[in-house]
Amino acid sequence: MSSWIAFWNIVRKDIKAYYLKPPNITWGLIFPLAWTAMFFIRTGGEVEDVLYLLPGVTAVSILFGATSMLAVTVTFEKKNRSFERLLLAPVSFQTLMLAKTSGAILFGALNVLAPVMIALFLTDLSAVAWHVFVPAVFLIAATSTFFGLFIAVAVNEVFEAQTYSNFFRFPMIFLCGLFFPIEQIPPLLRPFSYLLPLTYGADMLHGAVHGGNTLSLTVSFIVLCAFCTALFLVSLWNIRRKWIM
Amino acid sequence: MDEIIVADGLVKQFDAVMAVADISFCVRRGEMLGFLGPNGAGKTTTINMLTGLARPDAGAIHIAGVDCVANPKAAQYHIGVVPDESNLYPELTGFENLCFCAALYGMPKQVRQQRARELLTTFGLVKASDRKFGGYSKGMKRKLTIAAGIIHRPKILFLDEPTMGLDVSGARQLRQLIADLHGAGTTIFLTTHYIEEAERLCDRVAFIVSGRIVKTGSIPELLAPIQGKHGMLLVCDGHDTEATQTLAEAFPEMTFTRQDKDTLRVEADSPILVGPLARSLEAHHVEILEARRVRPSLEDVFVDITGIEAKAMSDKR
Ligand SMILES: Nc1ncnc2c1ncn2[C@@H]1O[C@H](COP(=O)(O)OP(=O)(O)OP(=O)(O)O)[C@@H](O)[C@H]1O
Ligand SMILES: [Mg+2]
């Protein structure tokens, strides 16, 4: 019970203090808009293309939303030492970090609202398998967040958090089959694609939106869950090692 | 009185720096222990190890019977920590900050809001309660940080340099608050480099220098060697080494130390009279401009034991 009060208040505080700030909300809207528009123009502007773009735009929106928020907020709190408050609280470390990441996962997942709304406006989404789409969104949000946490622990400065996450994020856009199938990636690079969780998330989204998945949905689901657990545990281990000096 | 904090052989090294080198001490239930030492002595590092923010390289810590090295989270419900720097959330208001900290200890909403209001009143921050913490003055930040540290009514409170950066009245107010908490039965571990503060507030004091405890004792115990000693400060005009020499020879029962260019400190086991000293100095054409009796204090003990001048300690800040 008391852990739950702490958990819920950490999530609520983060949402209030960071995620609901106007710049972040606009980011959550403008960024997907920009991506959608860019690819739309690039592919010639056929309305049917929207279905093929939606998974990619969705995945990118979540990836960028979740990683940047977490990497920045955690590094920021580490820097101004308010993170020590959490470390001093009589709440297990796992609960603390789950609370810290829940807000970012939620924020990342909510970033899909913009692209989905636009798509809804432009085309018919009745064929979308939402029972696959929604879990895929949350799994991508969770892996992206834990990936952000992993980076946050590795760096000391807020700007480093941004630089490092971009170092990984931009290649992911091309390697993870967001906008073109993985088969089109040079064979030499393809193994890297399968090392990145986003590949599985994007594949699930393609499957959910237009049935174009190349892997089994169950396999992707399991792989994503495994990535979440592994990234979370590694980050916990890293924080214990590096921040409790 | 049972021992509520027991530290045994604590060691902490940062690369080449030996921050804490084999420290052992205990704090009894309801006691206020002062950790007194200069900058870089290892005070904060010790607090961090005791509260679970740092892992000792060696040694054992037991708080309320719990082995804190093996299980750092177990004792945290009973302890409150006020760090040397304010570490609340700049983007939350004073009230929100307190409520958030209370929530970390699992306090239900109504209880934490009431407790937050109560503490804002105690610390005279009611007017600022809806302002963002980031916009608080240094003293206000300090007060709110302390309020946050005691929000869950901890049995044990760690205070790292609580009055640092406060003005005279702020510091006095805060000392009164600390004394009240202590009076109400809270065990307090306090670090400071203000000797007077330690003498006034603490039951026992440990002198820490370069990561080692050089002396521990209750205030009366520490003062015992200088009890019955008499001291006087003489401000002289045109005073020189030769004059001191003469005095030392003329009054072998007294000790003379030059504190600065024209201040001489005299110590003796019996009351000191100014007259004979003045006459002796007159022969050297040195005039006494001011003579002041001083009560030997913890400061003298500290200087005796550590060789560190108290003034140098506070000046470094
Ligand atoms: N994280 C760290 N990394 C490297 N060295 C450290 C670290 N923390 C403390 N030290 C070193 O350990 C020594 C003790 O530091 P500590 O902060 O405990 O001193 P202190 O007694 O609290 O001093 P102050 O009165 O200035 O607060 C110092 O030499 C300091 O430079
Ligand atoms: Mg310190």
XYZ file of C-alpha atoms and ligand atoms in Angstrom:
594
model
C 0.000 0.000 0.000
C 2.613 2.535 1.019
C 4.776 1.558 -1.963
C 1.786 2.117 -4.190
C 1.283 5.648 -2.797
C 4.925 6.403 -3.533
C 4.709 4.836 -6.986
C 1.600 6.706 -8.002
C 2.874 10.042 -6.697
C 6.170 9.714 -8.549
C 4.281 9.043 -11.781
C 1.883 11.908 -11.135
C 4.660 14.319 -10.242
C 6.603 13.491 -13.396
C 3.552 13.886 -15.586
C 2.758 17.208 -13.987
C 6.289 18.553 -13.805
C 7.597 17.324 -17.130
C 5.237 15.602 -19.513
C 2.334 18.010 -19.406
C 4.535 21.022 -20.062
C 3.366 22.864 -23.215
C 6.635 22.314 -25.127
C 6.346 18.571 -24.632
C 2.750 18.462 -25.686
C 3.495 20.441 -28.826
C 6.460 18.173 -29.466
C 4.119 15.202 -29.257
C 1.911 16.806 -31.899
C 4.296 18.585 -34.234
C 6.870 15.875 -34.532
C 4.516 13.166 -35.833
C 2.838 15.748 -38.050
C 6.165 16.654 -39.598
C 7.072 13.023 -40.189
C 3.732 12.185 -41.673
C 3.824 15.182 -43.976
C 7.394 14.478 -45.047
C 6.766 10.882 -46.035
C 3.460 11.692 -47.527
C 4.977 14.228 -49.891
C 7.922 11.966 -50.598
C 5.759 9.007 -51.663
C 3.593 11.037 -53.962
C 0.668 11.730 -51.745
C -1.638 8.804 -52.455
C -4.134 8.428 -49.668
C -3.687 4.629 -49.625
C -0.022 5.162 -48.722
C -1.128 6.416 -45.345
C -1.698 2.860 -44.171
C 1.851 1.924 -45.117
C 3.292 5.035 -43.462
C 1.330 4.831 -40.243
C 3.398 2.071 -38.572
C 6.671 3.891 -39.277
C 5.447 7.283 -38.156
C 3.908 5.746 -35.055
C 7.097 3.913 -34.134
C 9.285 6.981 -34.666
C 6.971 9.184 -32.600
C 7.064 6.769 -29.699
C 10.787 6.191 -29.955
C 11.659 9.864 -29.890
C 9.042 10.843 -27.327
C 9.915 8.189 -24.789
C 13.721 8.126 -25.010
C 14.265 11.856 -24.897
C 11.902 12.495 -22.014
C 13.329 9.856 -19.764
C 16.975 10.462 -20.569
C 16.525 14.159 -19.925
C 14.391 14.021 -16.781
C 16.490 11.409 -15.043
C 19.776 13.118 -15.912
C 18.307 16.430 -14.814
C 17.178 15.036 -11.470
C 20.508 13.345 -10.985
C 22.238 16.647 -11.634
C 20.153 18.775 -9.270
C 20.320 15.938 -6.743
C 16.586 15.537 -6.323
C 17.111 11.956 -7.454
C 18.725 11.370 -4.054
C 15.307 11.919 -2.475
C 14.070 8.873 -4.319
C 17.107 6.846 -3.368
C 16.482 7.771 0.284
C 12.831 6.760 0.217
C 11.896 3.461 1.848
C 10.700 2.105 -1.472
C 12.343 -0.743 -3.302
C 14.619 0.228 -6.106
C 12.562 -1.632 -8.696
C 9.395 0.203 -7.661
C 11.195 3.533 -7.848
C 12.539 2.928 -11.309
C 9.267 1.471 -12.539
C 7.543 4.616 -11.323
C 10.144 6.823 -12.978
C 9.733 4.959 -16.263
C 5.932 4.577 -16.194
C 5.375 8.256 -16.839
C 7.672 8.174 -19.842
C 6.080 4.992 -21.193
C 2.677 6.611 -20.952
C 3.959 9.783 -22.565
C 5.594 7.798 -25.375
C 2.436 5.788 -25.959
C 0.290 8.918 -26.058
C 2.518 10.268 -28.812
C 0.737 7.923 -31.223
C -2.458 9.895 -30.873
C -1.347 12.517 -33.381
C -0.423 10.142 -36.248
C -3.439 7.937 -35.617
C -5.770 10.940 -35.664
C -4.271 12.200 -38.905
C -4.526 8.764 -40.460
C -8.103 8.486 -39.281
C -8.846 11.730 -41.001
C -7.217 10.680 -44.278
C -8.159 7.068 -44.619
C -10.238 4.205 -43.344
C -8.715 2.479 -40.307
C -11.476 -0.071 -39.778
C -9.224 -2.934 -40.848
C -6.577 -2.157 -38.203
C -6.128 -4.910 -35.618
C -6.180 -2.692 -32.534
C -5.653 -5.630 -30.191
C -2.223 -5.973 -31.796
C -1.626 -2.273 -32.373
C -2.137 -1.149 -28.763
C 0.154 -3.745 -27.131
C 2.751 -3.036 -29.802
C 2.570 0.686 -28.998
C 3.084 0.054 -25.291
C 5.902 -2.405 -25.881
C 7.709 0.039 -28.154
C 7.151 2.771 -25.577
C 8.520 0.547 -22.834
C 11.624 -0.595 -24.727
C 12.295 2.997 -25.833
C 11.924 4.241 -22.278
C 14.196 1.599 -20.818
C 16.634 2.344 -23.592
C 16.439 6.025 -22.551
C 17.082 4.970 -18.964
C 20.068 2.966 -20.071
C 21.476 6.082 -21.720
C 20.591 8.309 -18.768
C 22.671 6.126 -16.498
C 25.589 6.105 -18.885
C 25.941 9.893 -19.156
C 26.460 12.785 -16.774
C 25.063 15.791 -18.596
C 21.662 16.505 -20.064
C 23.118 17.425 -23.460
C 25.071 14.163 -23.546
C 21.825 12.309 -23.006
C 20.413 13.942 -26.126
C 23.503 13.377 -28.246
C 23.873 9.741 -27.268
C 20.250 8.935 -27.795
C 20.362 10.441 -31.282
C 23.421 8.395 -32.034
C 21.234 5.327 -31.653
C 17.868 6.658 -32.659
C 18.587 7.858 -36.176
C 20.153 4.603 -37.399
C 17.156 2.806 -35.913
C 14.837 4.628 -38.283
C 16.619 3.011 -41.209
C 17.570 -0.314 -39.715
C 14.282 -1.284 -38.121
C 12.074 -1.546 -41.173
C 9.946 1.432 -40.300
C 9.447 2.833 -43.776
C 10.813 0.110 -46.022
C 11.019 -3.625 -45.486
C 14.089 -5.075 -43.861
C 14.740 -7.144 -46.999
C 15.802 -3.920 -48.694
C 18.530 -3.303 -46.144
C 22.007 -4.421 -47.267
C 22.479 -8.032 -46.034
C 25.578 -6.994 -44.138
C 23.547 -4.645 -41.931
C 20.554 -6.906 -41.532
C 21.841 -8.761 -38.442
C 21.944 -5.399 -36.657
C 18.282 -4.906 -37.444
C 17.419 -8.020 -35.529
C 19.401 -6.829 -32.527
C 17.208 -3.763 -32.204
C 13.885 -4.053 -30.367
C 12.239 -1.485 -32.613
C 12.444 -3.956 -35.529
C 10.031 -6.266 -33.736
C 7.772 -3.433 -32.622
C 7.568 -1.961 -36.106
C 6.867 -5.397 -37.562
C 3.968 -5.814 -35.157
C 2.609 -2.427 -36.176
C 2.853 -3.298 -39.869
C 0.994 -6.486 -39.086
C -1.675 -4.662 -37.119
C -2.271 -1.900 -39.668
C -2.048 -3.664 -43.059
C -1.188 -7.269 -42.322
C 2.382 -6.786 -43.561
C 4.324 -8.426 -40.765
C 7.338 -10.546 -41.701
C 7.759 -12.244 -38.319
C 5.236 -14.088 -36.240
C 3.390 -11.682 -33.953
C 3.887 -14.003 -31.000
C 7.633 -14.104 -31.583
C 7.805 -10.311 -31.798
C 5.735 -9.964 -28.658
C 7.978 -12.321 -26.711
C 11.167 -10.733 -28.017
C 9.919 -7.273 -27.051
C 9.011 -8.413 -23.550
C 12.455 -9.940 -23.219
C 14.091 -6.706 -24.370
C 12.042 -4.722 -21.818
C 13.057 -6.986 -18.962
C 16.694 -7.112 -19.972
C 17.075 -3.362 -20.498
C 15.315 -2.644 -17.199
C 17.447 -5.063 -15.222
C 20.675 -3.850 -16.797
C 19.732 -0.254 -16.029
C 18.892 -1.108 -12.424
C 22.173 -2.876 -12.038
C 23.975 0.082 -13.586
C 22.272 2.623 -11.352
C 23.067 0.623 -8.236
C 26.656 0.379 -9.351
C 27.167 3.943 -10.530
C 24.847 6.144 -8.511
C 25.036 4.562 -5.097
C 28.697 5.245 -4.879
C 20.251 4.292 26.578
C 20.653 1.817 23.731
C 22.688 2.445 20.641
C 20.507 3.234 17.655
C 23.262 3.961 15.139
C 26.385 1.843 15.226
C 29.141 2.395 12.688
C 32.074 0.075 12.819
C 35.288 0.495 10.854
C 33.821 2.497 7.975
C 36.150 3.073 5.055
C 35.451 4.928 1.837
C 37.941 5.760 -0.841
C 37.382 7.783 -4.025
C 40.193 6.983 -6.441
C 43.217 8.460 -4.735
C 41.278 10.254 -1.993
C 40.735 8.457 1.276
C 37.505 10.223 2.221
C 36.759 8.148 5.314
C 39.504 6.096 6.876
C 38.295 3.590 9.451
C 35.651 5.429 11.421
C 33.768 3.820 14.303
C 31.181 5.437 16.536
C 27.711 5.010 17.917
C 24.761 7.245 18.569
C 22.430 6.453 21.433
C 18.677 6.662 21.234
C 17.514 10.245 21.718
C 21.025 11.624 21.576
C 22.373 14.401 19.375
C 25.843 13.615 18.085
C 27.830 16.328 16.362
C 30.368 15.519 13.676
C 32.728 18.438 13.747
C 35.450 18.881 11.184
C 36.922 21.084 8.485
C 36.054 20.987 4.779
C 36.814 17.685 3.149
C 37.085 15.864 6.477
C 34.643 13.194 5.349
C 31.471 14.315 7.109
C 29.159 14.167 4.114
C 30.675 10.911 2.936
C 29.925 9.414 6.356
C 26.303 10.599 6.206
C 25.946 9.190 2.700
C 27.138 5.801 3.864
C 24.830 5.851 6.882
C 21.778 6.790 4.844
C 22.308 4.418 1.936
C 23.517 6.892 -0.675
C 27.013 5.460 -0.671
C 28.382 2.003 -0.155
C 31.240 1.685 2.313
C 34.373 -0.042 1.021
C 34.642 -1.728 4.387
C 32.907 -1.689 7.734
C 29.465 -2.286 9.152
C 26.486 -0.038 9.826
C 23.544 -0.918 12.016
C 20.614 1.435 12.351
C 17.898 0.437 14.792
C 19.361 -3.038 14.697
C 19.158 -3.359 10.906
C 22.296 -4.216 8.963
C 22.335 -1.285 6.549
C 25.182 -2.491 4.383
C 23.358 -5.701 3.540
C 19.941 -4.085 3.359
C 20.130 -0.313 2.878
C 16.366 0.096 2.279
C 15.263 -1.508 5.538
C 16.193 1.345 7.847
C 15.171 4.158 5.539
C 11.641 4.415 6.870
C 13.000 5.527 10.242
C 15.490 8.066 9.013
C 15.157 11.588 7.741
C 17.966 13.201 5.808
C 18.659 16.869 5.266
C 21.497 17.110 2.757
C 24.042 19.924 2.651
C 22.452 21.269 -0.518
C 18.750 21.657 -1.111
C 17.552 18.849 -3.313
C 13.860 19.474 -3.750
C 12.091 19.899 -7.074
C 12.474 23.422 -8.463
C 9.393 23.112 -10.651
C 7.061 22.196 -7.777
C 5.709 24.617 -5.170
C 6.736 24.429 -1.533
C 3.496 22.710 -0.613
C 3.721 20.236 -3.503
C 7.310 19.420 -2.619
C 6.391 18.559 0.962
C 3.365 16.522 -0.103
C 5.491 14.641 -2.627
C 8.150 13.824 -0.051
C 5.469 12.642 2.363
C 4.038 10.417 -0.362
C 7.437 8.770 -0.773
C 6.963 7.523 2.779
C 3.505 6.207 1.968
C 1.547 8.835 3.888
C -2.092 9.059 2.768
C -3.227 12.223 1.018
C -5.093 13.880 3.884
C -2.344 13.165 6.384
C 0.415 14.478 4.141
C -1.437 17.670 3.260
C -2.120 18.418 6.893
C 1.454 17.666 7.870
C 2.751 19.836 5.019
C 0.638 22.795 6.152
C 1.756 22.259 9.721
C 5.426 22.332 8.738
C 4.997 25.334 6.449
C 3.584 27.168 9.449
C 6.369 26.011 11.765
C 9.000 27.179 9.310
C 7.259 30.463 8.511
C 6.789 29.570 4.861
C 3.004 29.784 4.640
C 3.105 32.809 2.346
C 5.531 31.069 0.004
C 3.752 27.730 0.018
C 2.265 28.165 -3.450
C 5.405 29.552 -5.011
C 7.800 27.396 -7.000
C 10.720 26.080 -4.958
C 13.112 27.196 -7.713
C 12.278 30.813 -6.881
C 12.922 30.516 -3.149
C 15.783 32.373 -1.470
C 18.657 30.329 -0.090
C 17.341 30.485 3.467
C 13.843 29.524 2.396
C 15.218 26.600 0.411
C 17.150 25.459 3.444
C 14.084 25.604 5.652
C 11.905 23.710 3.206
C 14.607 21.076 2.783
C 14.638 20.564 6.524
C 10.844 20.431 6.631
C 10.973 17.778 3.904
C 13.484 15.794 5.950
C 11.178 15.554 8.960
C 7.855 15.259 7.142
C 7.456 11.598 8.087
C 8.449 12.206 11.723
C 11.615 10.128 11.542
C 13.076 8.634 14.707
C 16.559 9.463 13.452
C 17.508 12.642 11.671
C 20.684 13.304 9.712
C 21.507 16.972 9.293
C 24.402 17.933 7.040
C 25.521 21.464 7.909
C 21.992 22.630 8.676
C 22.711 26.297 9.280
C 25.108 26.821 6.403
C 24.154 29.826 4.307
C 21.595 31.174 6.761
C 21.662 34.632 8.274
C 22.066 35.059 12.018
C 18.395 35.078 12.895
C 17.633 32.260 10.463
C 20.395 30.168 11.971
C 19.211 30.880 15.493
C 15.639 29.967 14.613
C 16.827 26.774 13.038
C 18.961 25.804 16.027
C 15.909 26.271 18.208
C 13.943 23.979 15.900
C 16.679 21.381 16.034
C 16.792 21.667 19.805
C 13.000 21.203 19.919
C 13.174 18.085 17.744
C 15.882 16.735 19.979
C 13.830 17.602 23.029
C 10.935 15.657 21.561
C 13.121 12.549 21.474
C 14.496 12.484 17.917
C 17.969 11.028 17.607
C 20.051 13.504 15.645
C 23.308 13.117 13.767
C 24.562 16.536 12.818
C 27.617 17.633 10.913
C 28.972 21.118 11.164
C 32.132 23.118 11.006
C 30.767 25.683 13.458
C 32.271 24.673 16.763
C 29.916 26.865 18.713
C 26.934 25.251 17.088
C 28.141 21.809 18.093
C 28.858 22.976 21.632
C 25.459 24.572 22.006
C 23.337 21.820 20.487
C 25.010 18.458 20.823
C 25.180 15.987 23.667
C 28.345 14.486 22.290
C 30.814 15.605 19.683
C 33.225 13.703 17.458
C 36.114 15.624 15.949
C 36.801 14.385 12.452
C 39.882 15.344 10.497
C 41.083 13.814 7.225
C 38.636 10.948 7.419
C 39.482 9.954 10.978
C 37.791 10.577 14.300
C 40.442 12.115 16.469
C 38.331 12.530 19.601
C 34.835 11.762 20.806
C 33.160 12.772 24.023
C 30.268 14.504 25.692
C 30.585 18.265 25.914
C 31.464 18.157 29.655
C 34.012 15.383 29.020
C 35.657 17.344 26.254
C 35.674 20.509 28.292
C 37.050 18.767 31.405
C 40.754 19.289 30.641
C 40.199 23.004 30.365
C 37.842 23.321 33.301
C 39.247 25.728 35.869
C 41.447 27.277 33.197
C 41.410 31.000 32.849
C 41.931 32.898 29.677
C 42.403 36.449 28.603
C 42.837 38.219 25.317
C 45.130 41.233 25.273
C 45.049 43.662 22.394
C 48.369 45.490 22.483
C 49.892 48.352 20.665
C 53.295 47.757 19.095
C 53.602 44.275 20.480
C 56.555 42.123 19.377
C 58.076 38.689 19.933
C 60.537 40.007 22.406
C 57.730 41.289 24.620
C 56.098 37.869 24.597
C 59.399 36.326 25.545
C 59.751 38.665 28.498
C 56.230 37.933 29.668
C 56.812 34.188 29.454
C 59.898 34.541 31.582
C 58.262 36.870 34.092
C 55.125 34.764 34.468
C 56.108 31.117 34.084
C 52.723 29.943 35.447
C 50.993 31.381 32.386
C 51.094 30.483 28.721
C 51.198 33.146 26.050
C 50.184 32.653 22.427
C 50.061 35.282 19.784
C 46.777 35.062 17.963
C 47.531 37.696 15.389
C 49.669 40.782 14.928
C 48.524 42.531 18.072
C 46.405 40.059 19.979
C 47.934 37.949 22.680
C 46.176 35.055 24.336
C 47.013 34.331 27.950
C 46.089 31.139 29.741
C 46.574 30.106 33.337
C 45.238 27.827 36.032
C 44.417 30.736 38.341
C 42.668 34.047 37.667
C 44.715 36.394 35.509
C 45.305 39.963 36.631
C 45.940 42.647 34.036
C 48.028 44.966 36.245
C 51.257 42.943 36.502
C 51.112 42.073 32.814
C 50.627 45.722 31.864
C 53.584 46.803 33.977
C 55.807 44.189 32.487
C 54.844 45.193 28.963
C 55.318 48.870 29.733
C 59.026 48.206 30.072
C 58.978 47.285 26.388
C 56.918 50.368 25.533
C 53.955 48.168 24.746
C 50.577 49.427 25.795
C 47.530 47.280 26.460
C 44.625 48.723 24.502
C 42.091 46.148 25.531
C 41.959 43.225 27.931
C 39.111 40.747 27.798
C 38.402 37.650 29.905
C 37.573 34.631 27.773
C 35.874 31.477 28.896
C 37.752 28.524 27.493
C 35.421 26.725 25.085
C 35.152 23.688 22.901
C 37.055 25.683 20.337
C 40.165 25.545 22.511
C 39.788 21.823 22.932
C 39.397 21.422 19.204
C 42.465 23.508 18.481
C 44.461 21.614 21.092
C 43.546 18.249 19.682
C 43.496 18.872 15.956
C 45.886 21.776 15.634
C 43.356 23.391 13.319
C 42.330 26.921 14.113
C 38.584 27.289 14.280
C 38.753 30.558 12.442
C 40.536 28.945 9.535
C 37.802 26.336 9.460
C 34.928 28.748 9.029
C 36.927 31.122 6.823
C 37.402 28.481 4.174
C 33.691 28.576 3.400
N 32.022 11.555 -5.255
C 33.271 11.830 -4.933
N 34.266 11.599 -5.809
C 35.528 11.881 -5.500
N 35.929 12.367 -4.326
C 34.994 12.613 -3.394
C 33.613 12.363 -3.651
N 32.920 12.698 -2.542
C 33.807 13.156 -1.653
N 35.058 13.099 -2.155
C 36.276 13.492 -1.445
O 36.245 12.926 -0.178
C 36.723 13.843 0.800
C 35.684 14.032 1.877
O 34.584 14.724 1.329
P 33.292 15.073 2.154
O 32.326 15.687 1.208
O 32.842 13.892 2.900
O 33.811 16.164 3.156
P 33.012 17.049 4.206
O 33.599 16.777 5.537
O 31.574 16.845 4.046
O 33.416 18.508 3.762
P 32.550 19.854 3.693
O 32.662 20.494 5.019
O 33.271 20.635 2.652
O 31.179 19.507 3.303
C 37.070 15.105 0.053
O 38.444 15.110 -0.181
C 36.326 14.989 -1.243
O 37.018 15.629 -2.275
Mg 29.968 18.106 3.516
